[in-house]
Amino acid sequence: MFNGLHDPSLPGLLTALRSADPSERDEALTRLHRAVHVHPDTIAGLPFLFTMATDPATPDRAAIVALLVDIGREIDDAAAALRERAATFAALAADPDVRVRRAAIPALGLFRDDAQQAAVLLRERLPAEPGAAERILIVEALATLALRLPAAADDILLWFGRLAGDPAADLSTRLAAVIHRARCTPGRISDDLVPAVISLLWTITSLTPPGAPSPGDATLAGLDDGVPPEIAAAFADLERLQRVHAPTTGLLRTLHDLLGGRIIERTAVLAEQLRSPDTGWRLDAIRMSGDLMTRWRGDHADLIRLLARQVADDDPEVAAAAAAVLGSCHPIASPAREALAARVVALGPREWAAPQPRLRRAHQEAVVALARLGDERAAPSLFTALTADVDAWRAVEAARFLPGASDLLAPLVADRLSRADHSRDRDEMGIHAMLTTLSMLGEPGTVPAIAAALTAAVRHGRAGTITAVLTALASFGPLAESALADIRPLIDSTDAEVRHAALAALSTVSRDLDEILPRLLALLDPPTSPSEAPVFSGPRSSGPAAAAEGPPGDADMAAVRAAVDVLKVIGPPAAAAVPRLRELVGGGREWVRVPCAAALWEIGGEPEAPVVIEALLSAWQRNGCVADPVVACLRRMGPSARPALPHLIAELAQSRRGDGGITDIEADERLQRACRNVIAHLGQ
């Protein structure tokens, strides 16, 4: 793989743009795009870039023009300099090379100061462009011009209206006019926008002949044999996500951004996109469907059913893409269960190892999505994967969602774990995945294999794996008692994370409070110096003197978190921790205050409710990322959580996932369920 330039300075990067080596040019362009925000000499390099952009002998001229436009978008001072070169961009927008024109057209909306002249130039350019992608870019540039220079807006909007209804114009250009007219007035999107778009889409799809088969699987050039298969697959998925199959895709993304949380309207548009006979249109629509469901709350059942139909598509790339989206949205994907099962069962488990990569991926994505729904009809394919050792890493990750098939799958995963090579860095990710799966399946017979992995990880000094094994053993509780002799020595490890994980495992496996509690309580006391180990000195007094000591510093936060997570499980027998927990919930960072408040409730109960509620709600208000553990604690508090009702109701009123700090659909759906559960139990 190409390892970069010898001279990473701006002159070195600019010189590399003329290199005969395509990989060196690509590397230089990538670095220049990344440096736009931070490189102090970026503006000084503009004349050199313009010289290359206008020289027909320059390799990758279109990429140079695109870089200039990117610089102008990001740096105000550069934009001023680029406006002085507006005539150059006008010439580039008429260049014989379509790639150069495509890169230059946006500049006509971004860097022309004479709005009327720029609008005329763009409108005159439209009929000269034979390609749909370039015509759409011209309409987009006009909208950019209208937004940047309001003096031109009225005329441009009127022109958009005429173009949208012009039967002589091609359909994609009319669609661009409809959408970008709405883009120019985002605060007052008309009710006829979506019907107009759907009408044009219907006409386009009706006139579109069936598309060619979709492109093949992503290639992984530059990844050597030492890359774990999980990483290679992630790069392939990223490459697929970056593909654009249809010239209207960027345009329709703009529409979806404008519509935001209007789920019904966006679903109607996506339905029309998904009925296209063109495979590229459908692949892009499938990805947009995933974007909608993962970013916005709402009733997505209709969209799930639309994607379920794509799972049965004859094109394996379309079927795989739909199944992958359904798998990523599994908390809401139940309406697709039978469609996924039909594909999985019809082809049988042997399809997991099909020799054709496209067929194999389509089957595997459907199996994984079905498994994530907890459907045991996925188990035969996973069994085949694990026994035949074909893409077994993917089967390991999917198996964790099938506890009902643990007697079938857990022994196979445990066998793989027992054969894992703990000396190799590349195997560490797979080992962690196997430990997580065995923990979630909870099959007691796999404890010896997990304990053996602990011995191997200690022998090879794999602190991360040791921590993962200890966490897995802790999930088995007393059923992992046979591993106590291996766990105990690790509570004195020099690695802090290993110590904390060992204490947590010991507390759940042995439940010997006399052995565990003093060490846990000691973790709540920050050391007075970096080199001083924390020693528990008995219950701390509360009051001004204690409060003055304040919360622990950054170096001790992880220790406190580790302690309170275990103390929360111990409950009332850990009463000696109550005074210190009261101090910790009174200030500091939310990710420490919230677990401390939860532990205080589990240990102290009702008398601590006022302190706990105040800490939880203030932390939630300051940092939405703690919403999940806050609501989980409120649920356990029962009637004492009544002061949180307004916060719970406000959370459910949010339409966008992430407004409360949650960005993962699984976590967000869990949060919503928990909020509804607490509200219901409070009688609201």
XYZ file of C-alpha atoms in Angstrom:
684
model
C 0.000 0.000 0.000
C 1.210 3.545 -0.725
C 2.724 5.032 2.412
C 2.563 8.736 1.753
C 4.688 11.580 0.481
C 8.282 12.299 1.362
C 7.522 16.029 1.719
C 4.220 16.657 3.566
C 4.578 20.468 3.408
C 2.231 22.496 1.210
C 4.842 22.947 -1.571
C 5.535 19.227 -1.422
C 1.848 18.374 -1.692
C 1.331 20.785 -4.588
C 4.325 19.347 -6.429
C 2.970 15.832 -5.893
C -0.193 16.787 -7.773
C 1.852 16.645 -10.982
C 3.363 13.263 -10.149
C 3.215 10.499 -12.743
C 2.209 8.125 -9.944
C -1.621 8.121 -9.573
C -1.392 6.896 -5.984
C 0.898 9.794 -5.069
C -1.501 12.275 -6.685
C -4.431 10.737 -4.812
C -2.539 10.909 -1.521
C -1.637 14.560 -2.094
C -5.246 15.463 -2.919
C -6.513 13.658 0.161
C -4.044 15.482 2.396
C -4.835 18.834 0.820
C -8.570 18.333 1.370
C -7.875 17.464 5.015
C -5.566 20.474 5.414
C -8.094 23.024 4.146
C -9.131 24.026 7.687
C -5.714 24.096 9.286
C -2.948 24.760 6.773
C -1.732 28.377 7.170
C -0.396 28.506 3.612
C -3.452 27.188 1.783
C -4.318 30.563 0.231
C -0.720 31.034 -0.888
C -1.024 27.897 -2.996
C -4.095 29.073 -4.938
C -2.203 30.553 -7.938
C -0.310 27.304 -8.379
C -3.570 25.321 -8.247
C -5.187 27.618 -10.823
C -2.207 27.175 -13.126
C -2.599 23.417 -12.956
C -6.391 23.602 -13.340
C -6.116 25.540 -16.600
C -3.245 23.513 -18.065
C -4.600 20.680 -20.283
C -1.427 18.693 -19.571
C -2.175 18.463 -15.861
C -3.253 14.989 -14.733
C -6.560 14.851 -12.828
C -7.508 18.451 -13.652
C -11.053 17.840 -12.449
C -9.737 16.884 -9.018
C -7.726 20.134 -8.869
C -10.824 22.176 -9.721
C -12.832 20.290 -7.092
C -10.098 21.057 -4.549
C -10.273 24.782 -5.386
C -14.050 24.774 -4.904
C -13.657 22.925 -1.606
C -11.115 25.477 -0.369
C -13.456 28.321 -1.288
C -16.353 26.706 0.560
C -14.350 26.271 3.744
C -12.137 29.380 4.005
C -13.671 32.848 3.797
C -10.409 34.546 2.805
C -9.928 31.983 0.056
C -13.472 32.556 -1.206
C -12.628 36.247 -1.643
C -9.569 35.317 -3.680
C -11.550 32.846 -5.756
C -14.185 35.459 -6.569
C -11.422 37.374 -8.337
C -10.988 34.318 -10.597
C -14.688 34.009 -11.467
C -13.939 34.299 -15.180
C -11.564 31.344 -14.951
C -14.285 29.225 -13.353
C -16.699 30.282 -16.117
C -14.220 29.007 -18.708
C -13.700 25.772 -16.782
C -17.474 25.270 -16.628
C -17.429 25.162 -20.447
C -14.320 22.947 -20.699
C -14.398 20.104 -23.258
C -13.720 17.614 -20.433
C -17.038 16.766 -18.784
C -15.287 15.920 -15.500
C -13.780 19.405 -15.362
C -17.154 20.981 -16.128
C -18.786 18.912 -13.407
C -16.212 20.118 -10.861
C -16.387 23.776 -11.957
C -20.152 24.335 -12.237
C -20.719 24.747 -8.455
C -18.189 27.609 -8.457
C -20.526 29.700 -10.612
C -22.993 29.805 -7.756
C -20.397 30.151 -5.029
C -17.926 32.749 -6.317
C -19.668 35.091 -8.784
C -20.494 38.490 -7.284
C -22.646 39.716 -10.154
C -25.837 37.791 -9.428
C -27.643 38.650 -12.646
C -24.668 37.850 -14.849
C -24.044 34.588 -13.000
C -27.696 33.560 -13.339
C -27.662 34.274 -17.082
C -24.424 32.338 -17.484
C -25.842 29.303 -15.701
C -29.174 29.377 -17.530
C -27.396 29.587 -20.873
C -25.142 26.716 -19.862
C -28.108 24.391 -19.173
C -29.131 23.450 -22.765
C -25.479 22.988 -23.729
C -25.018 20.155 -21.239
C -25.935 16.705 -22.589
C -25.602 14.900 -19.262
C -28.256 14.763 -16.534
C -25.662 15.050 -13.750
C -24.299 18.326 -15.139
C -27.777 19.798 -15.692
C -28.710 18.984 -12.110
C -25.509 20.669 -10.920
C -26.429 23.817 -12.868
C -29.832 23.995 -11.171
C -28.145 23.436 -7.809
C -25.648 26.229 -8.522
C -28.523 28.595 -9.293
C -30.128 27.752 -5.960
C -26.798 28.341 -4.212
C -26.581 31.712 -5.963
C -30.112 32.648 -4.844
C -29.317 31.735 -1.241
C -25.983 33.583 -1.283
C -27.168 36.718 -3.121
C -30.835 37.374 -2.243
C -31.042 40.077 -4.915
C -31.121 37.301 -7.496
C -33.566 35.064 -5.635
C -36.901 36.264 -7.036
C -35.859 35.906 -10.666
C -34.291 32.500 -10.042
C -37.374 31.224 -8.226
C -39.601 32.328 -11.087
C -37.289 30.585 -13.542
C -37.369 27.424 -11.411
C -41.160 27.489 -11.564
C -41.174 27.753 -15.356
C -38.535 25.032 -15.713
C -40.389 22.662 -13.381
C -43.454 22.802 -15.584
C -41.696 22.845 -18.954
C -42.689 19.680 -20.854
C -39.775 20.227 -23.224
C -37.224 19.928 -20.405
C -35.932 16.523 -19.396
C -37.516 15.007 -16.302
C -34.415 15.015 -14.080
C -33.877 18.735 -14.712
C -37.523 19.471 -13.900
C -37.151 17.422 -10.715
C -34.072 19.477 -9.792
C -36.023 22.690 -10.338
C -38.842 21.527 -8.031
C -36.478 20.470 -5.250
C -34.100 23.423 -5.403
C -36.969 25.890 -5.494
C -37.977 24.380 -2.140
C -34.357 24.549 -0.980
C -34.411 28.310 -1.545
C -37.411 28.699 0.813
C -36.800 26.060 3.504
C -38.980 27.782 6.086
C -42.106 27.574 3.934
C -42.133 24.280 2.063
C -45.414 24.080 0.168
C -47.870 21.202 0.484
C -47.556 20.471 -3.226
C -43.803 19.780 -3.067
C -44.004 16.043 -2.344
C -46.886 15.347 -4.775
C -44.958 17.178 -7.512
C -41.812 15.172 -6.784
C -43.711 11.869 -6.688
C -45.426 12.666 -9.970
C -42.091 13.300 -11.676
C -40.526 10.218 -10.080
C -43.455 8.104 -11.234
C -42.986 9.334 -14.786
C -39.240 8.749 -14.654
C -39.613 5.206 -13.320
C -42.372 4.433 -15.821
C -40.100 5.400 -18.709
C -36.948 3.805 -17.324
C -35.965 0.445 -18.847
C -34.675 -2.209 -16.448
C -31.172 -1.292 -15.393
C -28.076 -3.357 -15.807
C -27.102 -5.694 -12.963
C -25.664 -3.874 -10.009
C -21.888 -3.489 -9.661
C -19.962 -6.277 -8.025
C -18.745 -6.409 -4.474
C -16.342 -3.797 -3.216
C -12.698 -4.521 -3.809
C -10.212 -4.216 -0.992
C -7.083 -3.160 -2.825
C -4.256 -2.208 -0.505
C -5.383 -4.349 2.443
C -2.846 -7.080 3.139
C -3.443 -10.579 4.463
C -2.770 -9.463 8.024
C -5.987 -7.443 8.198
C -8.689 -9.163 10.287
C -11.719 -10.153 8.182
C -13.960 -7.894 10.275
C -11.862 -4.890 9.299
C -11.751 -5.879 5.637
C -15.547 -6.221 5.618
C -15.925 -2.832 7.279
C -13.836 -1.212 4.540
C -15.929 -2.954 1.896
C -19.121 -1.692 3.544
C -17.690 1.828 3.665
C -16.867 1.650 -0.030
C -20.448 0.592 -0.792
C -21.834 3.459 1.266
C -19.764 5.916 -0.736
C -21.037 4.694 -4.098
C -23.584 6.791 -5.967
C -25.462 4.854 -8.606
C -27.873 7.415 -10.070
C -27.365 11.066 -11.112
C -30.465 12.113 -9.148
C -29.227 10.693 -5.841
C -27.645 13.899 -4.525
C -30.745 15.777 -5.563
C -33.063 13.400 -3.697
C -30.820 13.553 -0.631
C -31.334 17.308 -0.668
C -35.087 16.727 -0.718
C -34.918 14.315 2.217
C -32.818 16.797 4.182
C -35.427 19.485 3.516
C -38.284 17.236 4.650
C -36.489 16.251 7.853
C -38.842 14.458 10.224
C -41.861 14.390 7.891
C -41.900 10.601 7.923
C -45.054 10.050 5.859
C -43.915 12.315 3.035
C -40.392 10.924 2.970
C -41.680 7.353 2.978
C -43.923 8.172 0.012
C -40.936 9.537 -1.914
C -38.817 6.519 -1.019
C -41.613 4.189 -2.114
C -41.462 5.746 -5.571
C -37.674 5.505 -5.613
C -37.834 1.833 -4.632
C -40.262 0.906 -7.413
C -37.778 1.986 -10.084
C -36.731 -0.771 -12.490
C -33.206 0.664 -12.334
C -31.093 -1.214 -9.793
C -28.905 1.815 -9.124
C -31.910 3.928 -8.164
C -33.073 1.246 -5.762
C -29.657 0.755 -4.189
C -29.423 4.474 -3.455
C -33.006 4.524 -2.155
C -32.264 1.618 0.188
C -29.385 3.565 1.694
C -31.580 6.679 2.078
C -34.204 4.534 3.800
C -31.620 3.485 6.356
C -30.617 7.114 6.894
C -34.223 8.068 7.602
C -34.880 5.293 10.094
C -31.621 5.641 11.985
C -31.861 9.431 12.329
C -35.570 10.048 12.890
C -38.112 8.563 15.239
C -41.569 7.658 14.059
C -43.657 4.850 12.631
C -41.400 3.242 10.035
C -43.434 0.055 9.564
C -44.434 0.948 5.997
C -40.838 1.624 5.026
C -39.713 -1.638 6.649
C -42.268 -3.506 4.539
C -41.043 -1.745 1.397
C -37.487 -2.847 2.174
C -38.713 -6.373 2.885
C -39.846 -6.607 -0.738
C -36.333 -5.730 -1.870
C -34.942 -8.672 0.097
C -36.580 -10.964 -2.471
C -35.069 -9.096 -5.432
C -33.357 -11.155 -8.129
C -30.336 -8.855 -8.019
C -28.253 -10.130 -5.071
C -26.689 -6.706 -4.460
C -30.130 -5.138 -4.001
C -31.230 -7.995 -1.728
C -28.027 -7.726 0.329
C -28.320 -3.958 0.697
C -31.935 -4.213 1.885
C -31.115 -6.984 4.358
C -28.139 -5.006 5.694
C -30.337 -1.971 6.384
C -32.950 -4.163 8.068
C -30.231 -5.703 10.206
C -28.920 -2.301 11.275
C -32.492 -1.250 12.119
C -33.406 -4.528 13.806
C -35.202 -2.976 16.815
C -37.965 -1.831 14.447
C -37.578 -4.440 11.676
C -40.126 -7.033 12.832
C -42.443 -6.430 9.838
C -39.665 -7.808 7.621
C -39.221 -11.032 9.579
C -41.056 -13.363 7.187
C -39.461 -11.876 4.081
C -36.003 -12.419 5.577
C -36.883 -15.930 6.702
C -38.281 -16.784 3.271
C -34.982 -15.910 1.582
C -32.914 -17.707 4.218
C -34.999 -20.889 4.240
C -35.588 -21.084 0.472
C -31.899 -21.226 -0.361
C -30.820 -23.259 2.652
C -27.774 -23.126 4.939
C -25.321 -24.099 2.192
C -25.910 -20.704 0.561
C -23.845 -19.175 3.388
C -20.777 -20.574 1.611
C -21.976 -20.021 -1.966
C -18.999 -19.740 -4.358
C -20.397 -16.551 -5.937
C -19.502 -13.635 -3.612
C -22.665 -11.658 -4.430
C -24.990 -14.585 -3.646
C -23.026 -15.395 -0.506
C -23.282 -11.826 0.779
C -27.018 -11.608 0.060
C -27.655 -14.781 2.048
C -25.370 -13.794 4.914
C -26.925 -10.342 5.291
C -30.395 -11.907 5.412
C -29.255 -14.475 7.996
C -27.669 -11.805 10.193
C -30.750 -9.585 9.989
C -33.002 -12.540 10.871
C -30.745 -13.491 13.780
C -30.826 -9.935 15.117
C -34.601 -10.300 15.260
C -34.047 -13.321 17.533
C -35.462 -15.705 14.927
C -34.009 -19.197 15.258
C -34.563 -19.927 11.568
C -31.174 -18.248 11.182
C -29.469 -20.895 13.329
C -28.859 -23.589 10.630
C -26.889 -21.151 8.478
C -24.851 -19.994 11.465
C -24.190 -23.632 12.371
C -22.938 -24.223 8.819
C -20.677 -21.170 9.003
C -19.135 -22.232 12.302
C -18.609 -25.868 11.329
C -17.337 -25.169 7.810
C -15.321 -22.140 8.963
C -16.644 -19.902 6.175
C -16.930 -16.266 7.261
C -17.289 -17.645 10.768
C -16.498 -14.266 12.323
C -19.822 -12.977 10.990
C -21.663 -15.998 12.378
C -20.057 -15.474 15.797
C -21.407 -11.927 15.964
C -24.892 -12.982 14.813
C -25.135 -15.991 17.137
C -25.258 -13.799 20.245
C -28.819 -12.769 19.380
C -30.114 -16.373 19.501
C -30.076 -17.494 23.144
C -32.764 -20.021 22.272
C -30.208 -21.813 20.089
C -27.361 -21.575 22.597
C -27.155 -25.355 23.004
C -26.453 -25.611 19.266
C -24.213 -22.578 18.735
C -22.430 -21.858 22.024
C -20.287 -25.037 21.986
C -19.093 -24.192 18.478
C -18.132 -20.663 19.510
C -16.416 -22.002 22.624
C -14.462 -24.452 20.475
C -13.278 -21.616 18.254
C -12.251 -19.658 21.349
C -10.220 -22.603 22.629
C -8.337 -22.701 19.322
C -7.703 -18.955 19.099
C -4.123 -17.692 18.935
C -3.696 -15.127 21.719
C -0.214 -14.208 20.553
C -1.407 -12.465 17.369
C -2.714 -8.913 17.311
C -4.980 -9.650 14.357
C -6.942 -12.272 16.357
C -7.731 -10.024 19.314
C -10.878 -8.495 17.828
C -12.285 -11.916 16.980
C -11.524 -13.227 20.472
C -13.396 -10.313 22.028
C -16.363 -10.987 19.745
C -16.452 -14.644 20.809
C -16.349 -13.667 24.481
C -19.234 -11.240 24.019
C -21.283 -13.907 22.230
C -20.639 -16.543 24.891
C -21.560 -14.025 27.583
C -24.861 -13.200 25.878
C -25.719 -16.846 25.177
C -25.034 -17.744 28.812
C -24.448 -21.463 28.267
C -22.818 -22.736 31.535
C -20.896 -25.455 29.696
C -18.741 -22.809 27.996
C -17.244 -21.465 31.242
C -14.168 -23.761 31.074
C -13.310 -22.473 27.594
C -13.653 -18.891 28.803
C -11.473 -19.602 31.853
C -8.860 -21.195 29.591
C -8.879 -18.018 27.495
C -8.102 -16.078 30.676
C -5.043 -18.232 31.299
C -3.851 -17.757 27.722
C -4.434 -14.011 27.774
C -2.453 -13.663 31.016
C 0.374 -15.750 29.562
C 0.614 -13.469 26.514
C 0.124 -10.226 28.463
C -3.078 -9.248 26.621
C -4.603 -6.767 29.054
C -7.543 -5.949 26.788
C -8.427 -9.600 26.373
C -7.995 -10.264 30.089
C -10.527 -7.517 30.796
C -12.926 -8.938 28.203
C -12.648 -12.460 29.655
C -13.266 -11.191 33.184
C -16.348 -9.315 32.001
C -17.621 -12.486 30.329
C -17.033 -14.574 33.468
C -18.833 -11.972 35.581
C -21.941 -12.401 33.421
C -22.183 -16.049 34.562
C -22.189 -15.169 38.269
C -21.756 -18.149 40.631
C -21.843 -20.511 37.624
C -18.245 -19.402 36.954
C -17.062 -20.365 40.452
C -14.560 -22.802 38.958
C -12.619 -19.802 37.611
C -12.182 -18.082 40.991
C -8.603 -19.263 41.360
C -7.740 -17.536 38.086
C -9.693 -14.378 38.901
C -8.361 -13.654 42.409
C -4.710 -12.894 41.553
C -5.836 -10.278 39.028
C -7.385 -7.974 41.619
C -3.806 -6.873 42.339
C -2.857 -6.370 38.686
C -0.732 -3.366 37.788
C -3.207 -2.604 34.986
C -6.088 -0.517 36.355
C -8.702 -1.836 33.943
C -7.751 -5.425 34.723
C -7.962 -4.730 38.473
C -11.397 -3.188 38.130
C -12.705 -6.000 35.917
C -11.330 -8.599 38.321
C -13.071 -6.956 41.260
C -16.327 -6.868 39.328
C -15.985 -10.533 38.369
C -15.070 -11.547 41.910
C -18.071 -9.705 43.349
C -20.548 -11.547 41.112
C -18.839 -14.943 41.027
C -17.862 -15.343 44.702
C -20.086 -12.735 46.381
C -17.657 -12.665 49.315
C -18.302 -9.123 50.540
C -15.613 -9.288 53.224
C -13.081 -9.815 50.459
C -14.492 -7.348 47.933
C -16.131 -4.468 49.769
C -13.021 -2.823 51.297
C -11.346 -2.708 47.904
C -14.424 -1.237 46.240
C -14.795 1.410 48.902
C -11.127 2.310 48.507
C -11.693 3.102 44.851
C -14.128 5.848 45.838
C -11.319 7.749 47.610
C -9.020 9.560 45.134
C -5.330 9.343 46.037
C -3.655 12.494 47.339
C -0.831 12.081 44.823
C -0.523 10.258 41.506
C 1.730 7.611 43.030
C -0.345 6.976 46.148
C -2.626 3.946 45.954
C -6.143 4.516 47.280
C -6.666 3.089 50.756
C -10.136 3.007 52.280
C -10.176 4.736 55.637
C -13.718 3.960 56.688
C -16.911 5.891 56.000
C -16.235 9.538 55.259
C -18.010 12.283 57.058
C -20.211 14.618 55.114
C -20.382 18.347 55.488
C -18.357 21.368 54.356
C -14.970 19.788 54.874
C -15.827 16.688 52.911
C -17.564 18.628 50.178
C -14.499 20.809 49.769
C -12.519 17.781 48.664
C -14.868 17.539 45.670
C -15.142 14.902 43.022
C -12.189 12.835 41.876
C -9.945 14.030 39.112
C -9.786 12.614 35.597
C -7.266 9.950 36.597
C -9.645 8.483 39.174
C -12.955 8.654 37.302
C -12.571 5.220 35.753
C -11.857 3.718 39.176
C -14.938 5.354 40.653
C -17.082 4.124 37.762
C -15.749 0.602 38.178
C -16.503 0.661 41.893
C -20.016 2.080 41.721
C -21.048 -0.327 38.975
C -20.319 -3.182 41.360
C -21.637 -1.438 44.477
C -24.932 -0.882 42.677
C -25.291 -4.646 42.269
C -24.339 -5.337 45.910
C -27.057 -2.975 47.151
C -27.818 -2.356 50.863
C -24.893 -4.440 52.222
C -22.634 -1.705 50.791
C -24.137 0.945 53.104
C -20.663 2.110 54.136
C -20.349 3.729 50.705
C -23.366 6.023 51.135
C -21.578 9.097 52.580
C -18.989 9.155 49.802
C -21.604 8.523 47.111
C -23.547 11.554 48.370
C -20.441 13.665 47.792
C -19.823 12.259 44.346
C -23.349 12.933 43.071
C -23.059 16.564 44.061
C -20.715 17.618 41.284
C -18.264 16.561 38.622
C -18.830 14.996 35.251
C -22.174 13.520 34.323
C -20.816 10.126 33.319
C -19.609 9.696 36.923
C -22.478 11.445 38.732
C -25.166 9.310 37.097
C -23.778 5.859 38.045
C -23.001 7.194 41.516
C -26.610 8.356 41.840
C -27.862 4.971 40.635
C -25.640 3.192 43.164
C -26.823 5.531 45.919
C -30.433 4.592 45.157
C -29.747 0.839 45.075
C -27.858 1.016 48.368
C -29.708 3.708 50.330
C -33.186 3.422 48.871
C -36.053 5.820 49.517
C -34.284 8.143 52.010
C -31.813 9.053 49.238
C -34.508 9.772 46.622
C -34.314 13.622 46.705
C -30.532 13.617 46.246
C -30.692 10.954 43.543
C -33.456 12.655 41.553
C -31.707 16.028 41.629
C -28.432 14.483 40.467
C -30.048 12.465 37.680
C -32.152 15.266 36.251
C -29.431 17.915 36.410
C -26.978 15.556 34.709
C -29.536 14.699 32.011
C -30.236 18.371 31.399
C -26.551 19.135 30.989
C -25.642 16.113 28.874
C -28.200 14.182 26.832
C -25.728 11.320 26.361
C -26.576 10.050 29.859
C -30.307 9.739 29.113
C -30.207 5.942 28.873
C -28.736 5.200 32.343
C -30.772 8.038 33.880
C -34.071 6.592 32.673
C -32.975 3.077 33.651
C -32.475 4.314 37.214
C -35.769 6.200 37.188
C -37.519 2.992 36.203
C -36.124 1.231 39.267
C -37.147 4.122 41.515
C -40.869 3.569 40.996
C -43.129 6.291 42.477
C -40.070 8.224 43.684
C -39.374 9.100 40.022
C -42.490 11.295 39.751
C -40.496 14.597 39.658
C -38.944 13.344 36.402
C -42.253 13.163 34.528
C -41.804 16.444 32.592
C -38.349 15.312 31.450
C -39.652 11.929 30.316
C -42.525 13.479 28.378
C -40.182 16.012 26.776
C -37.812 13.230 25.715
C -40.584 11.359 23.928
C -41.587 14.579 22.153
C -38.208 14.728 20.399
C -38.489 13.671 16.769
C -34.830 13.306 15.878
C -32.693 10.558 17.291
C -29.738 12.206 18.933
C -31.525 15.315 20.241
C -30.973 13.767 23.645
C -27.446 12.662 22.809
C -28.405 9.199 21.517
C -27.248 8.387 17.979
C -27.680 4.598 17.925
C -31.099 3.304 16.875
C -30.964 0.376 19.306
C -30.134 2.635 22.245
C -32.722 5.200 21.176
C -35.520 2.632 20.862
C -34.558 1.243 24.259
C -34.652 4.748 25.712
C -38.121 5.406 24.305
C -39.456 2.108 25.672
C -38.002 2.871 29.088
C -39.533 6.369 29.113
C -42.970 4.991 28.222
C -42.615 2.297 30.856
C -41.793 4.783 33.626
C -44.627 7.097 32.576
C -47.082 4.183 32.548
C -46.017 3.034 36.012
C -46.453 6.549 37.322
C -50.059 6.482 36.127
C -49.733 9.081 33.367
